[in-house]
PDB file of C-alpha atoms in Angstrom:
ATOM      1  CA  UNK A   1       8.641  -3.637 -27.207  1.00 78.00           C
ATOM      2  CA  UNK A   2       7.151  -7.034 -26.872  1.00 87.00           C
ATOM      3  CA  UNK A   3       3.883  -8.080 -26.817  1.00 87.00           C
ATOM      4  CA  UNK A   4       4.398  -9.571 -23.641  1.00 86.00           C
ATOM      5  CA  UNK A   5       5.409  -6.222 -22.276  1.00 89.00           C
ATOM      6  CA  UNK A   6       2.870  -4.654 -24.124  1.00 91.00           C
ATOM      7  CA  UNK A   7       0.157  -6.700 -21.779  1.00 92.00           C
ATOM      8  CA  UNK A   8       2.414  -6.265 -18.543  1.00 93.00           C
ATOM      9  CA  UNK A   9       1.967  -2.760 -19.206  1.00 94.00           C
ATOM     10  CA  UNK A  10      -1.884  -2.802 -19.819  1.00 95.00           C
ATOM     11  CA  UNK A  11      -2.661  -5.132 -16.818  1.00 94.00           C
ATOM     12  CA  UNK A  12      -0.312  -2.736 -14.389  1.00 95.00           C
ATOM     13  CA  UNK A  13      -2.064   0.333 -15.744  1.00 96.00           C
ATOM     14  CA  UNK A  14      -5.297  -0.482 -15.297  1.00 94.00           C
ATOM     15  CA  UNK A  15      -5.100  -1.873 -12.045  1.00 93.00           C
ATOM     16  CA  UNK A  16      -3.343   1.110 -11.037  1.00 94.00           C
ATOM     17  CA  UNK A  17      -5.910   3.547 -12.148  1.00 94.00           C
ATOM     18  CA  UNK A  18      -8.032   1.592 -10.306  1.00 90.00           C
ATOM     19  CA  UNK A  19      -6.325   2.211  -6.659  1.00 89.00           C
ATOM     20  CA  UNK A  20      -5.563   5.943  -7.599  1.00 92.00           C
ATOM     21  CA  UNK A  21      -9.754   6.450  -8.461  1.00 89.00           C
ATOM     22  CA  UNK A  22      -9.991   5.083  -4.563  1.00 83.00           C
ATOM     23  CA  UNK A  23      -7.001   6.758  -3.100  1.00 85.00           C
ATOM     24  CA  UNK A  24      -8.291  10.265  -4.738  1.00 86.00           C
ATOM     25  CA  UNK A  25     -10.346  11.700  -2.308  1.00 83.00           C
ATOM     26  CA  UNK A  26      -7.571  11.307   0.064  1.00 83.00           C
ATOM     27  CA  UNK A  27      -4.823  12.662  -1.542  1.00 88.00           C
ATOM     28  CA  UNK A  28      -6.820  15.735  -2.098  1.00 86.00           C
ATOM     29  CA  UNK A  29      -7.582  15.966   1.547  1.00 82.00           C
ATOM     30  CA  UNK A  30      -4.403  15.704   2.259  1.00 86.00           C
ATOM     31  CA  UNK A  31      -3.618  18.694   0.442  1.00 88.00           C
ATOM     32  CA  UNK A  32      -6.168  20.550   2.347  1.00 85.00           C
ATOM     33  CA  UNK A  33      -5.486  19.690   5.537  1.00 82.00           C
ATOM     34  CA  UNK A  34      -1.614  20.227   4.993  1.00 86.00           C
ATOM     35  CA  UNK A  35      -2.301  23.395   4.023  1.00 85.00           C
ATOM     36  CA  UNK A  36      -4.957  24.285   7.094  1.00 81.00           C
ATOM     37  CA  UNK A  37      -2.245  23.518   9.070  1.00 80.00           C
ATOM     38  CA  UNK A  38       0.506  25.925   7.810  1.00 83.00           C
ATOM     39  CA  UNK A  39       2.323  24.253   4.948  1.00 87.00           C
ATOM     40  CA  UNK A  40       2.668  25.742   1.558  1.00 90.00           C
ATOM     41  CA  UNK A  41       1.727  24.206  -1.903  1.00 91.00           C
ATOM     42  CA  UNK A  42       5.136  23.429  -2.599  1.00 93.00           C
ATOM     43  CA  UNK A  43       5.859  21.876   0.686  1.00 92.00           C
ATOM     44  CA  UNK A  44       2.678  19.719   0.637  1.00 91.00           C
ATOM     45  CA  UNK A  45       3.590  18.323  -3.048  1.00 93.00           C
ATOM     46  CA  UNK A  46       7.336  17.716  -1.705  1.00 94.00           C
ATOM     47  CA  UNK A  47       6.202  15.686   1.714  1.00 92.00           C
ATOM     48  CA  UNK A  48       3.428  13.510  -0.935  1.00 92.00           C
ATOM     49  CA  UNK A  49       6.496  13.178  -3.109  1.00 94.00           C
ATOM     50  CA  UNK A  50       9.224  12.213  -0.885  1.00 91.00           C
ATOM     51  CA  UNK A  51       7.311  10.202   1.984  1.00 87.00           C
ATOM     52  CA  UNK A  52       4.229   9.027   0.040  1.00 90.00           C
ATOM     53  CA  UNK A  53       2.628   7.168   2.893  1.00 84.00           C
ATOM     54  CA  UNK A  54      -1.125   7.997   2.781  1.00 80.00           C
ATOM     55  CA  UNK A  55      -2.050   8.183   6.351  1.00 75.00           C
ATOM     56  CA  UNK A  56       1.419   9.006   7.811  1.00 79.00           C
ATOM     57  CA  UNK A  57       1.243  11.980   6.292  1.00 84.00           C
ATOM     58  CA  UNK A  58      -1.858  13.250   7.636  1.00 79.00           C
ATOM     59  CA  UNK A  59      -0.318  11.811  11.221  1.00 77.00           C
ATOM     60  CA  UNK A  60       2.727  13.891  10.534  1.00 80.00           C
ATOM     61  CA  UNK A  61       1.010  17.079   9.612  1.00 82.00           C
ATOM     62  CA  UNK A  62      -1.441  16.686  11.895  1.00 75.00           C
ATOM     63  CA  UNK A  63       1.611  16.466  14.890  1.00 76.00           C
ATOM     64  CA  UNK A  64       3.572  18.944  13.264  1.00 77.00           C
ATOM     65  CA  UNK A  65       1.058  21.185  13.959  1.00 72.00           C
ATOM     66  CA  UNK A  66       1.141  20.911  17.172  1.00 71.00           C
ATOM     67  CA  UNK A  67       4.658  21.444  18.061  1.00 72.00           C
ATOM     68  CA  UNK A  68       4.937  17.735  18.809  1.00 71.00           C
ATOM     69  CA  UNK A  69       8.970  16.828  19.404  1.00 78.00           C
ATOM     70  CA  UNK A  70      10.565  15.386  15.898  1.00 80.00           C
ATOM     71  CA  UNK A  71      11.316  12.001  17.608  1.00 79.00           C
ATOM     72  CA  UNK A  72       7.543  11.460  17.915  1.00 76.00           C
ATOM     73  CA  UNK A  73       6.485  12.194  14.817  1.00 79.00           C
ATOM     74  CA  UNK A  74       9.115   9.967  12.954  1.00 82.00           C
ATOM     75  CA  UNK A  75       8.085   7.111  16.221  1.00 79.00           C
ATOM     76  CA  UNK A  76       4.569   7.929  14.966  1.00 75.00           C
ATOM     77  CA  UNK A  77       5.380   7.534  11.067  1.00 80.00           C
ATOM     78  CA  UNK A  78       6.665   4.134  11.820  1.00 80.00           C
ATOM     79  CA  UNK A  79       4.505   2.998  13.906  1.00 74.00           C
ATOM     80  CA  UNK A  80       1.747   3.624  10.717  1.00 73.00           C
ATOM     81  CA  UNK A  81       4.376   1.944   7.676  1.00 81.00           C
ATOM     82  CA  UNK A  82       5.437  -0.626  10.025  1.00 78.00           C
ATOM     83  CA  UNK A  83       3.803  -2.676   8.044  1.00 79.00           C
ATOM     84  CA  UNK A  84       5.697  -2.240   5.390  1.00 87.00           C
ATOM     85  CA  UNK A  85       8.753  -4.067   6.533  1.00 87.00           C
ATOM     86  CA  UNK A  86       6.581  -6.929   6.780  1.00 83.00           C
ATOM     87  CA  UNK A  87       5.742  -6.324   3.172  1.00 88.00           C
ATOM     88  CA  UNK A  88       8.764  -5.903   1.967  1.00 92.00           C
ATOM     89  CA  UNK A  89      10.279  -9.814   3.212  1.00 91.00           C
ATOM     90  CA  UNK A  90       7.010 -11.491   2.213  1.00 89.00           C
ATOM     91  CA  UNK A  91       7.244  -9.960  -1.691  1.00 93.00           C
ATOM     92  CA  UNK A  92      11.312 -10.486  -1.660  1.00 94.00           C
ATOM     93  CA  UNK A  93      10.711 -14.027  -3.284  1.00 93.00           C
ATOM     94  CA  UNK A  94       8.377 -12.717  -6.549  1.00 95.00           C
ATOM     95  CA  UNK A  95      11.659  -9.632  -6.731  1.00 94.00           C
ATOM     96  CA  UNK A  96      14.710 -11.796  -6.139  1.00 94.00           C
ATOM     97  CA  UNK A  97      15.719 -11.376  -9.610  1.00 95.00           C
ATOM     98  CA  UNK A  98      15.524  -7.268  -9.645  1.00 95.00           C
ATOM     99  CA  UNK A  99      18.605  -5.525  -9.389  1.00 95.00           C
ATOM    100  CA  UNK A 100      19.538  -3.781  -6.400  1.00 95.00           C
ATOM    101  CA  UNK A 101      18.304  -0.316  -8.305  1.00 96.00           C
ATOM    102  CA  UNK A 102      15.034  -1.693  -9.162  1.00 96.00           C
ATOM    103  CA  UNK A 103      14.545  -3.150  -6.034  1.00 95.00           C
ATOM    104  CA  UNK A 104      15.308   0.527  -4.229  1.00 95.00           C
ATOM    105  CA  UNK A 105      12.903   2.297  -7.230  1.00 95.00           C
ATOM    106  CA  UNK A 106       9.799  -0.774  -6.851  1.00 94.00           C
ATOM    107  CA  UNK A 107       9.906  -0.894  -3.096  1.00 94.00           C
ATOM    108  CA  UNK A 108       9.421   3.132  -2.631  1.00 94.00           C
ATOM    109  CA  UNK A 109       6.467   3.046  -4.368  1.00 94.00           C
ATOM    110  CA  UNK A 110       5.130  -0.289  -2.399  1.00 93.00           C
ATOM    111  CA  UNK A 111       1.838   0.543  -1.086  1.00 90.00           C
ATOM    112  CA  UNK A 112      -0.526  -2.000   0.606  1.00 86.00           C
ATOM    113  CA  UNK A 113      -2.549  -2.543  -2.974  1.00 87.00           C
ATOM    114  CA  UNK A 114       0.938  -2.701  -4.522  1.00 91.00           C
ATOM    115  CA  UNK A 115       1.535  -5.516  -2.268  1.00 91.00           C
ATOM    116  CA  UNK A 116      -1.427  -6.946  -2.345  1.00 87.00           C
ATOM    117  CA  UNK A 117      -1.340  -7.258  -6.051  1.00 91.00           C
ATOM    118  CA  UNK A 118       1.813  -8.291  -6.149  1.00 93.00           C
ATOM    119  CA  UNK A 119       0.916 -11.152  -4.006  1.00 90.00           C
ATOM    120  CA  UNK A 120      -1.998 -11.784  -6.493  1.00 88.00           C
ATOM    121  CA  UNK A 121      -0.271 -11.910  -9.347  1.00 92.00           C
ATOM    122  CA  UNK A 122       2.711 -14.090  -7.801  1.00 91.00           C
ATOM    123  CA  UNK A 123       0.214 -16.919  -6.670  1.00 87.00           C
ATOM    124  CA  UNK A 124      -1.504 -17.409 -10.370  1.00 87.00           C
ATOM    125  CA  UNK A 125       2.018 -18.091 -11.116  1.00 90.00           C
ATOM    126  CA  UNK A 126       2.742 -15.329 -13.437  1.00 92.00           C
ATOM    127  CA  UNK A 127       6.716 -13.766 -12.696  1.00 92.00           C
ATOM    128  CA  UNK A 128       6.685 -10.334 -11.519  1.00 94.00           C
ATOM    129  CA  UNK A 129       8.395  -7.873 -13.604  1.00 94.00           C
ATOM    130  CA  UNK A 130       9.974  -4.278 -12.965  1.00 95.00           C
ATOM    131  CA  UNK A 131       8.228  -2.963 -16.008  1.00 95.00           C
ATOM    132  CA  UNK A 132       4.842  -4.589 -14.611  1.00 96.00           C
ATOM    133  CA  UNK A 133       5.740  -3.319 -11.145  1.00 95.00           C
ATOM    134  CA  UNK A 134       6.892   0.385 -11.889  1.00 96.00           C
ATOM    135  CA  UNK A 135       3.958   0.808 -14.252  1.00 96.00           C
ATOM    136  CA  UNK A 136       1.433   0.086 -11.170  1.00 96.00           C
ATOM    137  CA  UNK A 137       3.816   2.128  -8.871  1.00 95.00           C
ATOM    138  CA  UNK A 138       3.512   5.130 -10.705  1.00 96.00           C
ATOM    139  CA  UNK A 139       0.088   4.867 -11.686  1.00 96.00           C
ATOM    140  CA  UNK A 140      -0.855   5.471  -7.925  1.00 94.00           C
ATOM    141  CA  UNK A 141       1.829   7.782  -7.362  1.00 96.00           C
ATOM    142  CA  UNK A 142       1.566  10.122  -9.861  1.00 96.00           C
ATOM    143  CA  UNK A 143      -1.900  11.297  -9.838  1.00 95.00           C
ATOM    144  CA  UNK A 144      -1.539  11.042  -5.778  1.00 94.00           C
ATOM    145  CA  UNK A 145       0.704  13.727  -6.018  1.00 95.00           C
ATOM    146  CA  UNK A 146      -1.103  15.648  -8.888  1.00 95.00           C
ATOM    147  CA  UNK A 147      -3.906  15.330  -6.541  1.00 93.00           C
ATOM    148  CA  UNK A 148      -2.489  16.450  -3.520  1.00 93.00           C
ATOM    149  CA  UNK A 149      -1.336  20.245  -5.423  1.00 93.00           C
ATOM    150  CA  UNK A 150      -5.223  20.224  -6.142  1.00 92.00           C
ATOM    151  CA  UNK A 151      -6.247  19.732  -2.905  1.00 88.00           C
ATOM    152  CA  UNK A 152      -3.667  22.347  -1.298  1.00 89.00           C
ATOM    153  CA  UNK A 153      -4.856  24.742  -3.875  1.00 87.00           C
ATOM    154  CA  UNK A 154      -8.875  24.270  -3.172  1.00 81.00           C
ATOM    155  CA  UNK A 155      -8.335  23.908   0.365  1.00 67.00           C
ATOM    156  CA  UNK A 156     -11.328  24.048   2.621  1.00 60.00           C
ATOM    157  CA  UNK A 157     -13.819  23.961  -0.326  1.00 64.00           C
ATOM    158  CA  UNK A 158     -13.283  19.813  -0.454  1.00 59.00           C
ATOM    159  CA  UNK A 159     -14.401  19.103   3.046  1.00 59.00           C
ATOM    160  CA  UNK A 160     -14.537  15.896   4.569  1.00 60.00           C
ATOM    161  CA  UNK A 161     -14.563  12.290   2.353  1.00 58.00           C
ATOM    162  CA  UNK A 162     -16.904  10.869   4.820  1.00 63.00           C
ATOM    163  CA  UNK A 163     -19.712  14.105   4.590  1.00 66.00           C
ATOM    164  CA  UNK A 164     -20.512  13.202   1.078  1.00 61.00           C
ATOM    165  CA  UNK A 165     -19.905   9.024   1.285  1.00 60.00           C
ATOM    166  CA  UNK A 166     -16.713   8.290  -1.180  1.00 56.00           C
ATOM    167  CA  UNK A 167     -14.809   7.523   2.032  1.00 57.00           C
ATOM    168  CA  UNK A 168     -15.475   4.115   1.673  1.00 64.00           C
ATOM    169  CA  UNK A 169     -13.871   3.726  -1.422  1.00 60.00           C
ATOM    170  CA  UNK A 170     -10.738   2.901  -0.212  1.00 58.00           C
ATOM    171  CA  UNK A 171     -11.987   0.090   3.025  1.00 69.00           C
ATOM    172  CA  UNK A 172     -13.813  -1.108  -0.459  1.00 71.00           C
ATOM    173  CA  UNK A 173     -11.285  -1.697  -2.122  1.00 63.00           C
ATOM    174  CA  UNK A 174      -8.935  -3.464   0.375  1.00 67.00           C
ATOM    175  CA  UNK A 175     -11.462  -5.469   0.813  1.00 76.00           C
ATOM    176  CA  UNK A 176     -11.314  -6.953  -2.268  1.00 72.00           C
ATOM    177  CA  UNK A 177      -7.968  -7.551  -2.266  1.00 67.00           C
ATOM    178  CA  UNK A 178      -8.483  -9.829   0.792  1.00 77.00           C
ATOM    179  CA  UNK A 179     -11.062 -11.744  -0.416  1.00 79.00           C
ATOM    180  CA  UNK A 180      -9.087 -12.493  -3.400  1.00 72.00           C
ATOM    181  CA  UNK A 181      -6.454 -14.415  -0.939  1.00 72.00           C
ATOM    182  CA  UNK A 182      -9.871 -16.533   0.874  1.00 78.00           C
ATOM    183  CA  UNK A 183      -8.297 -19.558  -1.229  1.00 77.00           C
ATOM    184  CA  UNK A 184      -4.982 -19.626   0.754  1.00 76.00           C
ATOM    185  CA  UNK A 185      -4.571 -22.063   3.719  1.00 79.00           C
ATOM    186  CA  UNK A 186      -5.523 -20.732   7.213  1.00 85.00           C
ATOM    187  CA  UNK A 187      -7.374 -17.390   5.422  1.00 85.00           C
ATOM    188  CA  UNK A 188     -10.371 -17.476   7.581  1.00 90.00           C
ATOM    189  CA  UNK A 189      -8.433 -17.499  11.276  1.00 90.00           C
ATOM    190  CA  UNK A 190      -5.812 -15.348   9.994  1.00 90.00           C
ATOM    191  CA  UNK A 191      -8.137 -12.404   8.639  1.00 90.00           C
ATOM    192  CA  UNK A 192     -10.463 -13.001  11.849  1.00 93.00           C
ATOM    193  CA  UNK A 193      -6.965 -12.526  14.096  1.00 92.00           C
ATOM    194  CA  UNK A 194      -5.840  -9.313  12.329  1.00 89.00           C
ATOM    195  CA  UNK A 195      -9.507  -8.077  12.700  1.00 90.00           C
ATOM    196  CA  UNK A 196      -9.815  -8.782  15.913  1.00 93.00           C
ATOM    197  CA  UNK A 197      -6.474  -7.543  17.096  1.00 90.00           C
ATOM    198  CA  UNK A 198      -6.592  -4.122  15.249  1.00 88.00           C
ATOM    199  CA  UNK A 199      -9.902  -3.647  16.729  1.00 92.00           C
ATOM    200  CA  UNK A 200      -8.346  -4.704  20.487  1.00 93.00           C
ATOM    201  CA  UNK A 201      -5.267  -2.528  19.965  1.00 87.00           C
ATOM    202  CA  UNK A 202      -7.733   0.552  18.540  1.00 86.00           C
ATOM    203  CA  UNK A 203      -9.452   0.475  22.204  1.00 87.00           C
ATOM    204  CA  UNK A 204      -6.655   0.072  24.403  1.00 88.00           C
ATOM    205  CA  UNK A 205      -3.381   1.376  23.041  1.00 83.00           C
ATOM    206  CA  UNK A 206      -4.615   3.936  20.090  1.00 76.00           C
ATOM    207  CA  UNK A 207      -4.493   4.594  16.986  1.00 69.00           C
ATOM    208  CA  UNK A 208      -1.851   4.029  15.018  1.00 63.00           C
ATOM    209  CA  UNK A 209      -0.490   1.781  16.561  1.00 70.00           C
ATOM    210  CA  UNK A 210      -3.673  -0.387  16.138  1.00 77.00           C
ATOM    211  CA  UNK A 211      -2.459  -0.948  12.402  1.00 72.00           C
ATOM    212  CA  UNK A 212       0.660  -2.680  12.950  1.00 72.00           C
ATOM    213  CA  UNK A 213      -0.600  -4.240  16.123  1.00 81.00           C
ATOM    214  CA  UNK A 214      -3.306  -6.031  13.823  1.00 84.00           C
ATOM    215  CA  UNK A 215      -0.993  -7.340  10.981  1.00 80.00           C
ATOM    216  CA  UNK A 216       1.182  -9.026  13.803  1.00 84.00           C
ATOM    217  CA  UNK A 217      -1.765 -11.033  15.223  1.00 88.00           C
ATOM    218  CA  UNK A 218      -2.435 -12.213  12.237  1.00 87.00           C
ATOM    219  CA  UNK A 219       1.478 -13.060  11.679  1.00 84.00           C
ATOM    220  CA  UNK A 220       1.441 -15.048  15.256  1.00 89.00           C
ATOM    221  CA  UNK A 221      -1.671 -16.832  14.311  1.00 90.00           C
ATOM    222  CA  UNK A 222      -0.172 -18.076  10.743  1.00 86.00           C
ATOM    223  CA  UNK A 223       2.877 -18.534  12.046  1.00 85.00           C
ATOM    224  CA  UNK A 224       1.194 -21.605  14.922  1.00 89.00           C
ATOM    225  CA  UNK A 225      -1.196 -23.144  12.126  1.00 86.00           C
ATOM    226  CA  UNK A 226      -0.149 -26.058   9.969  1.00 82.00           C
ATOM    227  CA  UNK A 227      -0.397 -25.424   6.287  1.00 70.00           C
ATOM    228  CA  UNK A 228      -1.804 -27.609   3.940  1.00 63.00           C
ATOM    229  CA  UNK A 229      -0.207 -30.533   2.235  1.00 52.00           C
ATOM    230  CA  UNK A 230       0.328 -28.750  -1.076  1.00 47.00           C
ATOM    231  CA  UNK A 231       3.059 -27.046  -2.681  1.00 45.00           C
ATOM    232  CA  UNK A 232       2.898 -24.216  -5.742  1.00 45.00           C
ATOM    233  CA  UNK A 233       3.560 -25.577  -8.505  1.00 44.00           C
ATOM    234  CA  UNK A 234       4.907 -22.402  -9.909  1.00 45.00           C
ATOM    235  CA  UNK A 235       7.909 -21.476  -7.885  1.00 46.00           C
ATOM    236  CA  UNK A 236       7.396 -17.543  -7.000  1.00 45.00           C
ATOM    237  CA  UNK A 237       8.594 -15.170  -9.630  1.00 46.00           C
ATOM    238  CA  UNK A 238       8.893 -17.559 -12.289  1.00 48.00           C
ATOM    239  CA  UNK A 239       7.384 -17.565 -15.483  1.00 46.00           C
ATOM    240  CA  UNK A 240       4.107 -20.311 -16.149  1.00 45.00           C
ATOM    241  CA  UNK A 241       3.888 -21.803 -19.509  1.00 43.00           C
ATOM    242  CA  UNK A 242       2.158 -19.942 -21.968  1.00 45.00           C
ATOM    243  CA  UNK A 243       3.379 -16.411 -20.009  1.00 46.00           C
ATOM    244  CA  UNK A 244       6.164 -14.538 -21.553  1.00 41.00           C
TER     245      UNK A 244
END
């Protein structure tokens, strides 16, 4: 192993830990509340391991629950990782040189901080790797799912995030991530156009639709303003000197 890789591994790791520290109290109430509403331990650790969607699974449980047709929940599901397409196309530049098996393996653990430091790391210039991107994959998705079998087995004795505070460890966190794109062209009207239509869509069409509703305001308004005169000088994905 190189000790290029050797870093790759580090810098994936620890900002990996980081997200799962955030994303614990969540996985463990998912665990809970999948279990409050009928499913076993084993069937709660399968849905974490197979969907592994953070909020869509607490929509899905949450609907299956209450006899809600199968068409809805899988229209709801969507409607919550919608976003996720959009992820997806806009990191397909930094992966273009992944096979098509480490594109399949990467892009099922893509999360929104796995895109968002993807992004990061893409516009210092520095190419994105599978090791790199695995390594932060999996060290959100593992303890997420360790997490969730703890939180089916306590059950009720967690309670809720928000009755003790540490539910804002997550909106914390994302927001850090978004200031650390404030130096990109047009990253004042676009962040002010997502706000404002997530907050529009909350009050009128719902929740979760709200989500998706946002990120394609913001989209729209990118999409009409002129960027800047400047160009990377890094081309995305590709290796700056002095990087391995």
């Amino acid at each position: 192993m190189t000790p290029a890789t050797k870093e790759e591994i580090r810098d994936a790791f620890r900002r990996g830990i980081a997200v799962a520290i955030a994303a614990a109290p969540f996985a463990v109430l998912f665990g809970a509340v999948a279990v409050d509403n009928g499913l076993s331990v084993a069937e709660a650790a399968l849905m974490s391991a197979t969907l592994y969607a953070g909020a869509s699974q607490l929509v899905g449980v949450e609907l299956f629950n209450h006899s809600v047709a199968p068409w809805l929940v899988v229209l709801s599901i969507f409607a919550v990782n919608f976003r996720h397409v959009l992820y997806s196309a806009a990191i397909a530049p930094h992966i273009r040189h992944f096979t098509f098996w480490e594109k399949a393996t990467s892009l099922f653990l893509l999360t929104d901080p796995q895109f968002a430091e993807t992004e990061r790391r893409a516009d210092a210039g520095i190419r994105v790797g599978y090791v790199w991107s695995m390594v932060l994959g999996l060290s959100v998705y593992v303890p997420w799912l360790c997490l969730t079998v703890v939180g089916a087995f306590l059950g009720n004795l967690i309670g809720d995030p928000k009755a003790i505070g540490i539910d804002v460890l997550l909106p914390i966190y994302f927001m850090g991530l978004v200031l650390g794109f404030r130096s990109r062209a047009n990253w004042l009207p676009v962040v002010l156009a997502s706000a404002a239509g997530s907050i529009l869509a909350l009050h009128f069409v719902g929740s979760p639709w709200h989500v998706s509703l946002g990120a394609l305001a913001g989209i729209a308004v990118a999409a009409v303003l002129p960027l800047e005169d400047k160009e990377s000088a890094v081309p995305a994905g590709e290796t700056v000197e002095g990087e391995a």
